[in-house]
Short mmCIF file of C-alpha atoms in Angstrom, two decimals:
data_model
loop_
_atom_site.label_atom_id
_atom_site.label_comp_id
_atom_site.label_asym_id
_atom_site.label_seq_id
_atom_site.Cartn_x
_atom_site.Cartn_y
_atom_site.Cartn_z
CA MET A 1 0.00 0.00 0.00
CA ALA A 2 1.45 3.32 -1.02
CA TRP A 3 1.35 6.26 1.41
CA GLU A 4 3.09 8.75 -0.84
CA LYS A 5 0.21 9.65 -3.14
CA ARG A 6 -0.12 13.21 -4.43
CA GLY A 7 -3.32 15.17 -4.85
CA THR A 8 -2.28 18.60 -6.08
CA GLU A 9 -3.30 19.36 -9.65
CA GLY A 10 -0.12 19.95 -11.63
CA SER A 11 1.87 17.39 -9.67
CA LEU A 12 -0.16 14.60 -11.30
CA VAL A 13 1.14 13.19 -14.56
CA THR A 14 -1.45 12.41 -17.24
CA TRP A 15 -1.25 12.36 -21.02
CA TYR A 16 -3.61 11.99 -23.93
CA ASP A 17 -3.61 9.24 -26.48
CA ASN A 18 -6.02 7.73 -28.96
CA MET A 19 -7.05 4.09 -29.19
CA GLU A 20 -7.09 3.60 -32.96
CA VAL A 21 -10.48 2.09 -33.69
CA GLU A 22 -12.01 4.64 -36.00
CA ALA A 23 -11.72 2.67 -39.22
CA TYR A 24 -13.22 -0.78 -39.47
CA VAL A 25 -14.99 -2.71 -42.18
CA TYR A 26 -18.03 -4.79 -41.20
CA THR A 27 -19.54 -7.48 -43.38
CA ALA A 28 -23.27 -8.11 -43.41
CA GLY A 29 -22.92 -11.72 -44.63
CA PRO A 30 -25.00 -13.24 -47.43
CA VAL A 31 -28.32 -13.23 -45.56
CA GLY A 32 -27.72 -9.76 -44.12
CA GLU A 33 -26.92 -8.52 -47.60
CA ALA A 34 -30.12 -10.01 -49.01
CA PHE A 35 -32.07 -8.38 -46.17
CA ILE A 36 -30.57 -4.95 -46.92
CA LYS A 37 -31.27 -5.37 -50.65
CA GLY A 38 -34.84 -6.20 -49.65
CA LEU A 39 -35.09 -2.90 -47.77
CA ASN A 40 -33.89 -1.10 -50.89
CA ASP A 41 -36.82 -2.74 -52.72
CA LYS A 42 -39.19 -1.64 -49.90
CA LYS A 43 -39.56 -5.17 -48.61
CA ILE A 44 -39.08 -6.61 -45.12
CA LEU A 45 -37.50 -10.02 -45.58
CA GLY A 46 -37.39 -12.74 -42.96
CA SER A 47 -35.66 -16.10 -42.75
CA ARG A 48 -37.57 -19.18 -41.63
CA CYS A 49 -36.25 -21.95 -39.40
CA PRO A 50 -37.15 -25.29 -40.99
CA LYS A 51 -37.47 -26.91 -37.56
CA CYS A 52 -39.39 -24.53 -35.29
CA GLY A 53 -40.93 -22.37 -38.01
CA ARG A 54 -39.81 -19.05 -36.50
CA VAL A 55 -39.40 -16.29 -39.07
CA TYR A 56 -36.55 -13.95 -38.12
CA VAL A 57 -36.39 -10.24 -38.87
CA PRO A 58 -33.77 -9.09 -39.64
CA ALA A 59 -33.18 -12.23 -41.68
CA ARG A 60 -30.30 -14.29 -40.37
CA MET A 61 -28.47 -17.43 -41.36
CA TYR A 62 -29.28 -19.62 -38.36
CA CYS A 63 -31.95 -20.19 -35.74
CA GLU A 64 -30.62 -19.43 -32.28
CA TYR A 65 -33.17 -21.74 -30.65
CA CYS A 66 -32.62 -24.83 -32.84
CA PHE A 67 -29.04 -24.03 -33.90
CA ILE A 68 -29.64 -25.01 -37.51
CA LYS A 69 -29.39 -23.12 -40.77
CA THR A 70 -32.50 -21.21 -41.79
CA GLU A 71 -34.13 -21.85 -45.18
CA ASP A 72 -32.27 -20.45 -48.21
CA THR A 73 -35.28 -18.62 -49.65
CA LEU A 74 -36.24 -15.55 -47.64
CA VAL A 75 -39.90 -14.77 -47.08
CA GLU A 76 -41.50 -11.37 -47.41
CA VAL A 77 -43.10 -10.23 -44.15
CA LYS A 78 -46.55 -8.78 -44.63
CA GLY A 79 -47.95 -8.97 -41.09
CA ARG A 80 -49.21 -5.88 -39.26
CA ALA A 81 -46.34 -3.65 -38.05
CA TYR A 82 -46.75 -2.27 -34.53
CA ILE A 83 -44.82 -0.48 -31.77
CA TYR A 84 -43.51 -3.13 -29.38
CA THR A 85 -41.91 -0.51 -27.16
CA TYR A 86 -40.52 2.99 -27.57
CA THR A 87 -38.50 5.76 -25.98
CA THR A 88 -37.94 9.43 -26.66
CA VAL A 89 -34.40 10.77 -26.70
CA TYR A 90 -34.13 14.32 -25.35
CA LYS A 91 -30.36 14.61 -24.88
CA ASP A 92 -27.37 13.06 -26.60
CA HIS A 93 -25.07 11.01 -24.41
CA TYR A 94 -22.72 13.95 -23.88
CA GLY A 95 -25.60 15.89 -22.29
CA ASN A 96 -26.49 18.22 -25.19
CA THR A 97 -30.23 18.79 -25.62
CA LEU A 98 -31.51 17.74 -29.04
CA GLN A 99 -33.27 20.45 -31.05
CA THR A 100 -36.20 18.08 -31.54
CA PRO A 101 -36.81 15.08 -29.25
CA LEU A 102 -36.45 11.85 -31.18
CA HIS A 103 -39.01 9.03 -30.84
CA ILE A 104 -37.35 5.65 -31.33
CA GLY A 105 -39.37 2.46 -31.37
CA LEU A 106 -38.75 -1.24 -31.68
CA ILE A 107 -41.19 -2.24 -34.41
CA LYS A 108 -42.42 -5.82 -34.49
CA PHE A 109 -44.48 -7.61 -37.11
CA GLU A 110 -47.26 -10.07 -36.45
CA GLY A 111 -46.09 -13.67 -36.78
CA VAL A 112 -42.41 -12.74 -36.74
CA THR A 113 -39.54 -13.19 -34.27
CA GLY A 114 -37.44 -10.05 -33.91
CA GLY A 115 -38.11 -6.60 -35.25
CA LEU A 116 -36.48 -3.40 -36.42
CA LEU A 117 -35.65 -0.08 -34.83
CA ALA A 118 -37.49 2.91 -36.25
CA TYR A 119 -37.85 6.66 -35.95
CA ILE A 120 -41.50 7.30 -35.14
CA ASP A 121 -43.58 10.17 -36.50
CA GLY A 122 -46.63 10.86 -34.32
CA LYS A 123 -47.40 10.08 -30.68
CA PRO A 124 -45.87 6.71 -29.86
CA GLU A 125 -47.86 4.18 -27.87
CA ILE A 126 -47.19 0.52 -27.13
CA GLY A 127 -49.20 -1.76 -29.45
CA LYS A 128 -50.12 0.98 -31.96
CA GLU A 129 -50.05 0.02 -35.61
CA VAL A 130 -47.59 1.93 -37.81
CA GLU A 131 -47.15 2.58 -41.48
CA ILE A 132 -43.63 2.28 -42.87
CA VAL A 133 -42.75 5.57 -44.52
CA SER A 134 -39.20 4.72 -45.52
CA TYR A 135 -37.23 1.49 -45.59
CA GLY A 136 -33.75 1.78 -44.15
CA ILE A 137 -31.80 1.26 -40.98
CA PRO A 138 -33.55 2.51 -38.97
CA LEU A 139 -37.00 2.44 -40.56
CA LYS A 140 -39.11 5.57 -40.56
CA VAL A 141 -42.69 4.90 -39.50
CA LYS A 142 -45.84 6.89 -38.90
CA VAL A 143 -48.37 6.07 -36.17
CA LYS A 144 -51.64 5.02 -37.85
CA MET B 1 -21.43 -27.52 -6.08
CA GLN B 2 -19.31 -27.64 -2.95
CA ARG B 3 -19.61 -24.38 -1.10
CA VAL B 4 -16.75 -21.92 -1.37
CA ALA B 5 -15.78 -19.30 1.21
CA ILE B 6 -15.04 -15.64 0.78
CA VAL B 7 -12.22 -15.01 3.25
CA GLY B 8 -11.04 -11.53 2.33
CA ILE B 9 -12.21 -8.38 0.58
CA GLY B 10 -10.43 -5.17 -0.35
CA TRP B 11 -11.37 -2.08 -2.31
CA TYR B 12 -9.90 1.20 -3.39
CA GLY B 13 -11.39 4.35 -4.89
CA PHE B 14 -15.13 4.63 -5.37
CA ARG B 15 -14.69 8.27 -6.22
CA PRO B 16 -15.61 10.10 -9.43
CA GLN B 17 -11.88 10.57 -10.10
CA THR B 18 -8.76 8.78 -8.84
CA LYS B 19 -6.03 10.77 -10.53
CA GLU B 20 -3.54 9.93 -7.78
CA VAL B 21 -3.17 6.35 -9.03
CA SER B 22 -2.92 4.49 -12.31
CA PHE B 23 -5.35 1.63 -12.88
CA ARG B 24 -2.61 -0.86 -12.03
CA GLU B 25 -1.83 0.94 -8.77
CA MET B 26 -5.53 0.96 -7.97
CA MET B 27 -5.58 -2.85 -8.42
CA PHE B 28 -2.53 -3.11 -6.15
CA GLU B 29 -4.18 -0.96 -3.46
CA ALA B 30 -7.33 -3.11 -3.42
CA ALA B 31 -5.26 -6.32 -3.43
CA VAL B 32 -3.09 -5.33 -0.44
CA ARG B 33 -6.23 -4.54 1.54
CA ALA B 34 -7.91 -7.84 0.60
CA TYR B 35 -4.84 -9.88 1.57
CA GLN B 36 -4.70 -8.07 4.91
CA ASP B 37 -8.40 -8.81 5.41
CA ALA B 38 -7.70 -12.50 4.68
CA GLY B 39 -5.48 -12.76 7.75
CA GLY B 40 -2.38 -11.41 6.01
CA ILE B 41 -2.26 -14.09 3.31
CA ASN B 42 0.85 -13.99 1.10
CA PRO B 43 -0.34 -14.04 -2.54
CA ARG B 44 3.11 -15.05 -3.79
CA GLU B 45 2.91 -18.35 -1.91
CA GLU B 46 -0.58 -19.13 -0.69
CA VAL B 47 -2.81 -18.22 -3.67
CA ASP B 48 -3.11 -20.95 -6.30
CA THR B 49 -4.88 -19.07 -9.12
CA PHE B 50 -5.81 -15.47 -9.98
CA ILE B 51 -8.68 -14.24 -12.16
CA SER B 52 -9.19 -10.70 -13.43
CA CYS B 53 -12.33 -9.36 -15.07
CA GLN B 54 -11.54 -6.68 -17.60
CA GLU B 55 -12.24 -5.38 -21.08
CA ASP B 56 -9.64 -3.87 -23.43
CA PHE B 57 -11.76 -0.93 -24.53
CA TRP B 58 -12.27 0.20 -20.94
CA GLU B 59 -8.52 0.08 -20.33
CA GLY B 60 -7.55 1.86 -23.54
CA ILE B 61 -5.02 -0.93 -24.08
CA SER B 62 -5.39 -3.81 -26.47
CA ILE B 63 -4.51 -7.17 -24.89
CA ALA B 64 -4.77 -5.51 -21.47
CA ASP B 65 -4.79 -9.07 -20.03
CA GLU B 66 -0.99 -8.88 -19.97
CA PHE B 67 -1.25 -6.29 -17.20
CA ALA B 68 -3.53 -8.41 -15.02
CA PRO B 69 -1.09 -10.54 -13.00
CA ASP B 70 1.52 -8.26 -11.44
CA PRO B 71 -0.65 -5.68 -9.59
CA ILE B 72 -2.42 -8.46 -7.67
CA GLY B 73 0.56 -10.61 -6.76
CA GLY B 74 0.07 -13.01 -9.67
CA ALA B 75 3.24 -12.43 -11.69
CA MET B 76 4.63 -15.69 -13.08
CA ARG B 77 1.66 -17.51 -11.51
CA PRO B 78 -1.50 -18.99 -13.06
CA THR B 79 -3.61 -15.94 -13.94
CA MET B 80 -6.56 -15.80 -16.31
CA THR B 81 -8.83 -12.98 -17.44
CA VAL B 82 -12.57 -13.01 -18.02
CA ASP B 83 -14.06 -10.48 -20.38
CA GLY B 84 -17.12 -9.81 -18.27
CA ASP B 85 -18.56 -8.52 -15.02
CA GLY B 86 -16.78 -9.34 -11.76
CA LEU B 87 -19.50 -11.77 -10.65
CA GLN B 88 -18.78 -13.86 -13.76
CA CYS B 89 -15.16 -13.92 -12.57
CA LEU B 90 -16.36 -15.14 -9.18
CA THR B 91 -18.17 -18.04 -10.81
CA HIS B 92 -14.96 -19.02 -12.59
CA ALA B 93 -13.16 -18.94 -9.24
CA ILE B 94 -15.73 -21.36 -7.82
CA MET B 95 -15.02 -23.69 -10.75
CA HIS B 96 -11.27 -23.52 -10.06
CA ILE B 97 -11.83 -24.47 -6.42
CA ASN B 98 -14.58 -27.05 -6.99
CA SER B 99 -12.54 -28.80 -9.68
CA GLY B 100 -9.67 -29.29 -7.24
CA LEU B 101 -7.36 -27.09 -9.28
CA SER B 102 -7.06 -24.61 -6.47
CA ASP B 103 -7.59 -24.17 -2.74
CA VAL B 104 -7.27 -20.39 -2.75
CA THR B 105 -8.25 -18.21 -5.72
CA VAL B 106 -8.21 -14.44 -6.02
CA VAL B 107 -10.73 -12.52 -8.09
CA GLU B 108 -10.10 -8.97 -9.21
CA ALA B 109 -12.04 -6.35 -11.18
CA HIS B 110 -11.60 -2.63 -11.60
CA GLY B 111 -12.90 0.31 -13.57
CA LYS B 112 -11.35 3.73 -14.16
CA PRO B 113 -13.99 5.45 -16.28
CA SER B 114 -12.60 8.90 -15.45
CA ASP B 115 -9.70 8.03 -17.78
CA ILE B 116 -12.04 7.34 -20.71
CA LEU B 117 -12.69 10.64 -22.45
CA THR B 118 -15.13 9.19 -25.00
CA LEU B 119 -16.85 6.60 -22.83
CA PRO B 120 -20.32 6.92 -24.48
CA ASP B 121 -18.72 6.25 -27.88
CA ILE B 122 -17.18 3.07 -26.49
CA VAL B 123 -20.60 1.91 -25.29
CA ASP B 124 -21.93 2.66 -28.79
CA PHE B 125 -19.10 0.56 -30.17
CA ALA B 126 -20.45 -2.46 -28.27
CA MET B 127 -23.71 -2.36 -30.24
CA ASP B 128 -24.57 -4.39 -33.32
CA PRO B 129 -22.86 -2.35 -36.04
CA LEU B 130 -25.45 -3.00 -38.73
CA TYR B 131 -28.86 -2.70 -37.11
CA VAL B 132 -28.41 -0.79 -33.85
CA ARG B 133 -25.26 1.30 -33.50
CA LYS B 134 -26.01 4.45 -35.46
CA VAL B 135 -29.68 4.72 -34.63
CA SER B 136 -29.60 6.87 -31.49
CA PRO B 137 -27.49 9.84 -30.35
CA ASN B 138 -27.77 8.47 -26.80
CA TYR B 139 -26.85 4.90 -25.84
CA HIS B 140 -29.30 4.97 -22.92
CA PHE B 141 -32.11 4.61 -25.50
CA ILE B 142 -31.95 0.82 -25.09
CA ALA B 143 -32.71 1.24 -21.38
CA GLY B 144 -35.50 3.64 -22.39
CA LEU B 145 -37.08 0.98 -24.64
CA ASP B 146 -36.82 -1.60 -21.87
CA ALA B 147 -38.10 0.75 -19.15
CA THR B 148 -41.15 1.85 -21.14
CA LEU B 149 -42.24 -1.76 -21.62
CA PHE B 150 -41.45 -2.65 -17.99
CA MET B 151 -43.60 0.24 -16.75
CA LYS B 152 -46.50 -0.84 -18.96
CA GLU B 153 -46.29 -4.52 -17.97
CA PHE B 154 -45.95 -3.86 -14.24
CA SER B 155 -48.12 -0.71 -14.04
CA ALA B 156 -45.20 1.28 -12.65
CA THR B 157 -45.31 5.08 -12.53
CA GLN B 158 -42.66 7.75 -12.77
CA GLU B 159 -43.11 8.21 -8.99
CA ASP B 160 -42.20 4.56 -8.42
CA LEU B 161 -38.92 4.96 -10.30
CA ALA B 162 -38.20 8.19 -8.41
CA THR B 163 -38.90 6.39 -5.11
CA VAL B 164 -36.19 3.83 -5.93
CA VAL B 165 -33.74 6.68 -6.60
CA VAL B 166 -34.58 8.42 -3.31
CA LYS B 167 -34.41 5.16 -1.33
CA ASN B 168 -31.04 4.06 -2.70
CA LYS B 169 -29.34 7.43 -2.61
CA GLU B 170 -30.42 7.76 1.04
CA ASN B 171 -29.34 4.19 1.90
CA GLY B 172 -25.89 5.14 0.58
CA LEU B 173 -25.41 7.85 3.19
CA LYS B 174 -24.03 5.24 5.60
CA ASN B 175 -21.76 3.62 3.01
CA PRO B 176 -18.18 4.89 2.64
CA ARG B 177 -18.14 3.81 -1.02
CA ALA B 178 -21.23 5.81 -1.94
CA SER B 179 -19.89 8.98 -3.53
CA TYR B 180 -23.29 9.76 -5.02
CA ALA B 181 -25.38 9.27 -1.87
CA SER B 182 -27.80 12.14 -1.29
CA LYS B 183 -30.88 13.10 0.60
CA LEU B 184 -33.49 13.83 -2.06
CA SER B 185 -37.24 13.96 -2.37
CA VAL B 186 -39.36 12.24 -5.01
CA SER B 187 -40.21 15.66 -6.47
CA ASP B 188 -36.47 16.44 -6.81
CA VAL B 189 -36.27 13.47 -9.16
CA LEU B 190 -39.53 14.16 -10.98
CA GLU B 191 -38.55 17.78 -11.63
CA LYS B 192 -35.46 16.71 -13.59
CA PRO B 193 -35.94 16.71 -17.37
CA TYR B 194 -35.81 13.43 -19.25
CA VAL B 195 -32.57 12.23 -20.76
CA VAL B 196 -34.39 9.42 -22.56
CA TYR B 197 -38.01 8.79 -21.68
CA PRO B 198 -38.85 7.63 -18.98
CA LEU B 199 -35.45 8.22 -17.35
CA THR B 200 -34.08 11.46 -15.92
CA GLU B 201 -30.46 12.14 -15.08
CA LEU B 202 -31.17 10.96 -11.51
CA ASP B 203 -32.64 7.63 -12.69
CA ILE B 204 -29.29 6.79 -14.31
CA ALA B 205 -26.37 5.85 -12.05
CA PRO B 206 -23.17 7.76 -12.83
CA TYR B 207 -19.80 6.09 -13.38
CA VAL B 208 -17.20 5.79 -10.63
CA ASP B 209 -13.55 4.72 -10.38
CA GLY B 210 -12.93 1.69 -8.20
CA ALA B 211 -10.97 -1.53 -7.78
CA ILE B 212 -12.03 -4.61 -5.84
CA ASN B 213 -10.19 -7.75 -4.82
CA ILE B 214 -11.78 -10.86 -3.30
CA VAL B 215 -10.01 -13.87 -1.77
CA LEU B 216 -11.86 -17.20 -2.04
CA ALA B 217 -11.00 -20.48 -0.40
CA SER B 218 -12.18 -24.07 -0.31
CA GLU B 219 -14.10 -25.26 2.75
CA GLU B 220 -11.04 -27.26 3.90
CA VAL B 221 -8.71 -24.28 4.18
CA ALA B 222 -11.06 -21.29 4.70
CA ARG B 223 -10.67 -21.05 8.46
CA ARG B 224 -6.91 -20.65 8.16
CA TYR B 225 -7.60 -17.13 6.90
CA THR B 226 -10.68 -15.93 8.77
CA ASP B 227 -13.01 -16.82 11.62
CA THR B 228 -15.98 -15.37 9.76
CA PRO B 229 -16.09 -16.85 6.26
CA ILE B 230 -19.01 -15.92 4.04
CA TRP B 231 -20.21 -18.94 2.07
CA ILE B 232 -21.15 -19.01 -1.59
CA GLU B 233 -23.96 -21.54 -1.90
CA GLY B 234 -24.89 -20.99 -5.54
CA ALA B 235 -23.68 -18.99 -8.53
CA SER B 236 -24.47 -18.73 -12.21
CA PHE B 237 -24.52 -16.36 -15.16
CA ALA B 238 -26.49 -16.23 -18.39
CA THR B 239 -27.07 -14.28 -21.56
CA ASP B 240 -30.47 -13.82 -23.19
CA SER B 241 -30.52 -13.51 -26.98
CA ALA B 242 -27.72 -11.03 -27.66
CA ASN B 243 -29.72 -9.27 -30.38
CA LEU B 244 -31.78 -6.27 -29.33
CA GLU B 245 -34.51 -7.36 -31.76
CA THR B 246 -34.92 -10.85 -30.29
CA ALA B 247 -33.93 -10.33 -26.64
CA THR B 248 -36.65 -10.08 -24.01
CA LEU B 249 -37.50 -6.48 -23.15
CA GLY B 250 -39.59 -5.40 -20.16
CA LYS B 251 -38.32 -8.35 -18.13
CA ALA B 252 -34.77 -9.49 -17.28
CA LEU B 253 -34.70 -13.02 -18.70
CA TYR B 254 -30.88 -13.19 -18.41
CA LEU B 255 -31.16 -12.80 -14.65
CA LYS B 256 -34.06 -15.22 -14.30
CA ILE B 257 -32.04 -17.98 -15.99
CA ALA B 258 -28.99 -17.25 -13.83
CA ALA B 259 -31.07 -17.02 -10.63
CA ASP B 260 -32.94 -20.27 -11.25
CA ASN B 261 -29.60 -22.07 -11.69
CA ALA B 262 -28.09 -20.47 -8.60
CA TYR B 263 -31.14 -21.28 -6.43
CA LYS B 264 -31.00 -24.89 -7.58
CA MET B 265 -27.35 -25.16 -6.52
CA ALA B 266 -28.09 -23.49 -3.18
CA LYS B 267 -31.19 -25.71 -2.70
CA ILE B 268 -33.35 -22.65 -2.25
CA GLU B 269 -36.98 -23.38 -2.97
CA SER B 270 -38.62 -20.23 -1.73
CA PRO B 271 -36.31 -17.28 -2.46
CA SER B 272 -38.56 -14.63 -0.94
CA LYS B 273 -38.55 -16.46 2.38
CA GLU B 274 -34.93 -17.60 2.43
CA ILE B 275 -33.09 -14.53 1.13
CA LYS B 276 -32.68 -11.75 3.68
CA GLY B 277 -31.05 -9.05 1.57
CA ALA B 278 -30.89 -8.22 -2.14
CA PHE B 279 -27.87 -6.47 -3.63
CA ILE B 280 -28.87 -6.05 -7.22
CA ASP B 281 -27.99 -3.98 -10.23
CA ASP B 282 -29.87 -0.66 -10.16
CA ARG B 283 -27.83 1.32 -12.65
CA TYR B 284 -31.19 2.47 -13.95
CA SER B 285 -33.86 2.96 -11.28
CA TYR B 286 -36.40 0.65 -12.99
CA LYS B 287 -33.78 -2.14 -13.21
CA GLU B 288 -33.95 -2.67 -9.44
CA LEU B 289 -37.65 -3.49 -9.71
CA GLN B 290 -37.27 -5.52 -12.90
CA HIS B 291 -34.39 -7.53 -11.40
CA LEU B 292 -36.35 -8.24 -8.17
CA GLU B 293 -39.01 -9.95 -10.27
CA ALA B 294 -36.44 -11.91 -12.28
CA LEU B 295 -34.91 -13.13 -9.00
CA SER B 296 -38.35 -14.41 -7.89
CA LEU B 297 -38.10 -12.29 -4.74
CA THR B 298 -41.51 -10.85 -5.57
CA LYS B 299 -44.04 -11.22 -8.35
CA ASP B 300 -45.08 -7.60 -8.02
CA PRO B 301 -42.02 -5.41 -7.36
CA VAL B 302 -44.03 -2.20 -7.69
CA LYS B 303 -46.45 -3.27 -4.95
CA ALA B 304 -43.50 -4.36 -2.78
CA LEU B 305 -41.91 -0.92 -3.21
CA ARG B 306 -45.13 0.93 -2.42
CA GLU B 307 -45.71 -1.21 0.67
CA GLY B 308 -42.22 -0.40 1.98
CA GLN B 309 -40.90 -3.97 1.67
CA LEU B 310 -37.72 -2.86 -0.13
CA TYR B 311 -36.45 -0.58 2.66
CA PRO B 312 -33.70 -1.78 5.05
CA ASP B 313 -36.27 -2.82 7.67
CA GLY B 314 -38.72 -4.33 5.15
CA ASP B 315 -39.28 -7.96 4.13
CA ILE B 316 -36.98 -7.74 1.10
CA PRO B 317 -34.24 -5.22 2.00
CA THR B 318 -33.00 -4.17 -1.44
CA ASN B 319 -29.73 -2.34 -1.91
CA PRO B 320 -29.61 -1.36 1.77
CA LEU B 321 -26.18 0.18 1.17
CA GLY B 322 -27.36 2.20 -1.80
CA GLY B 323 -26.48 0.10 -4.87
CA HIS B 324 -25.12 1.71 -8.02
CA LEU B 325 -27.41 4.72 -7.72
CA ALA B 326 -25.40 5.73 -4.63
CA GLU B 327 -22.01 4.14 -5.36
CA GLY B 328 -21.82 4.60 -9.11
CA VAL B 329 -20.93 2.09 -11.81
CA PRO B 330 -17.28 0.96 -11.74
CA LEU B 331 -17.51 -0.86 -15.12
CA GLU B 332 -16.49 -4.54 -14.79
CA ALA B 333 -16.16 -4.16 -11.00
CA SER B 334 -19.90 -3.42 -10.72
CA GLY B 335 -20.99 -6.91 -9.66
CA LEU B 336 -18.19 -7.09 -7.10
CA ALA B 337 -19.22 -3.68 -5.71
CA LEU B 338 -22.63 -5.18 -4.94
CA LEU B 339 -20.88 -8.30 -3.59
CA ILE B 340 -18.78 -6.40 -1.04
CA ASP B 341 -21.90 -4.53 0.08
CA ALA B 342 -23.50 -7.95 0.67
CA ILE B 343 -20.44 -9.29 2.52
CA GLU B 344 -20.37 -6.30 4.85
CA TYR B 345 -24.12 -6.79 5.43
CA LEU B 346 -23.56 -10.46 6.33
CA ARG B 347 -20.56 -9.68 8.51
CA GLN B 348 -22.89 -7.44 10.51
CA GLY B 349 -24.90 -10.53 11.39
CA LYS B 350 -27.50 -10.99 8.67
CA GLU B 351 -28.06 -14.60 7.54
CA SER B 352 -28.27 -14.60 3.76
CA ALA B 353 -28.08 -12.37 0.72
CA ILE B 354 -28.33 -12.49 -3.03
CA VAL B 355 -26.09 -10.53 -5.35
CA ALA B 356 -27.23 -9.97 -8.93
CA SER B 357 -25.31 -8.09 -11.58
CA TRP B 358 -25.99 -6.94 -15.11
CA ARG B 359 -23.33 -5.97 -17.61
CA GLY B 360 -25.21 -2.84 -18.66
CA VAL B 361 -26.36 -1.52 -22.03
CA PRO B 362 -26.21 -2.96 -24.66
CA THR B 363 -25.82 -6.41 -23.06
CA PHE B 364 -28.38 -8.97 -21.96
CA THR B 365 -25.98 -10.72 -19.58
CA GLY B 366 -26.34 -11.07 -15.83
CA ALA B 367 -24.84 -13.06 -12.96
CA VAL B 368 -26.18 -14.21 -9.60
CA THR B 369 -24.46 -15.29 -6.39
CA VAL B 370 -26.22 -16.67 -3.31
CA LEU B 371 -24.40 -15.98 -0.03
CA LYS B 372 -24.86 -17.26 3.51
CA ARG B 373 -23.14 -16.54 6.78
#
């Protein structure tokens, strides 16, 4: 145990450095890529597990419950889209107040496992149906 | 499992800044205190294995594992690191001892968030890069999504969350580690503007610098080091689906899985009757209530709060030393911070306690330890 610690500002040695992580390439993988292409075509694509029948959104290559590969052909999701839960962001994480509060929701689709994050236009409420205004990551949706 | 004893604890820091020491010196300070607490054990001779819980991005050093052994007396000795919360480390220590590999194992975790100038960006960096990371200007939004659903499912109000804040910050006033303890009123909390709905700045525990060291021993050798061992009767950890889209929100499934395993090991059939103190992650006010339900300590945590059961003299004393809302969040040392609160509580004469940690946003990982005197 050290007794000789110092507390006076100026006697303490610190220096600045940068952990170099700013540049990185991520790969979406074949199923992720197909899902993103689907969004470009204004489609929500899911992948079905051949064993348990779950349809995953975003589409993914394997079922985490059965640990087997999902079916090769993706299915288009057409079930009702609704707000599973939501929040409103008032400040960024450095404490600056946003000019306009931002409603963010986790949108789920009937008959589907998973969901997608979305910016919500209108007053968010759990369970409310939404209309997809633009397909991207995140989605933009409007409360119906 | 065979029960394992905690025979020494040591800590250093628990202040918003610890500029007087480096993170390695902070580990050393906590270790010296723990070894003194364990009857003056010599780590160079009497400790068989060492485990450190740490994460490179928190340290600002890649392969920070290399720096784990020497500040805790483990140089040139068997030392491993676990990339997780300190309670996960503790579970690994139990495995070392139960397997016969070790009689005495040391567990260490530390956090020096005051050194991390872009900490929120590092939390962002932990998120799924494709579907989640760039969506929100505030990483707390994931807690916001979870809290909104929790409040709906359990009919909790903003006042209930504020009551948790007031309770824990006041409980911390008697705790030397609680830098953020305060005497507040519910309206003080409610008057604060939202950071992310439904959470205000006071509903979110701040970060704190701290290092913790724990000495564990097998039943055969424990009494060589202390007359008052604290016994670990059960321990487990679990991860829900790691994807925000498929993980359970509103409830803490990760903690339910871990708790059910730990209760089974400890042969606890009725947790609410057998557990006399709950030391559980409350880094967001609503998490305390959500975690209480996951631990099966109550089916209706909101009712329990309103009826006064969660206060130090209630049926389910919860975070009686203030939890993270009063002590702060020392990164990977968070679970061990709750653990040393529980050990001090048991050393004061209480019979049993549960410690439950969560690794924070954006994870769905938690750990549980059941302790008895």
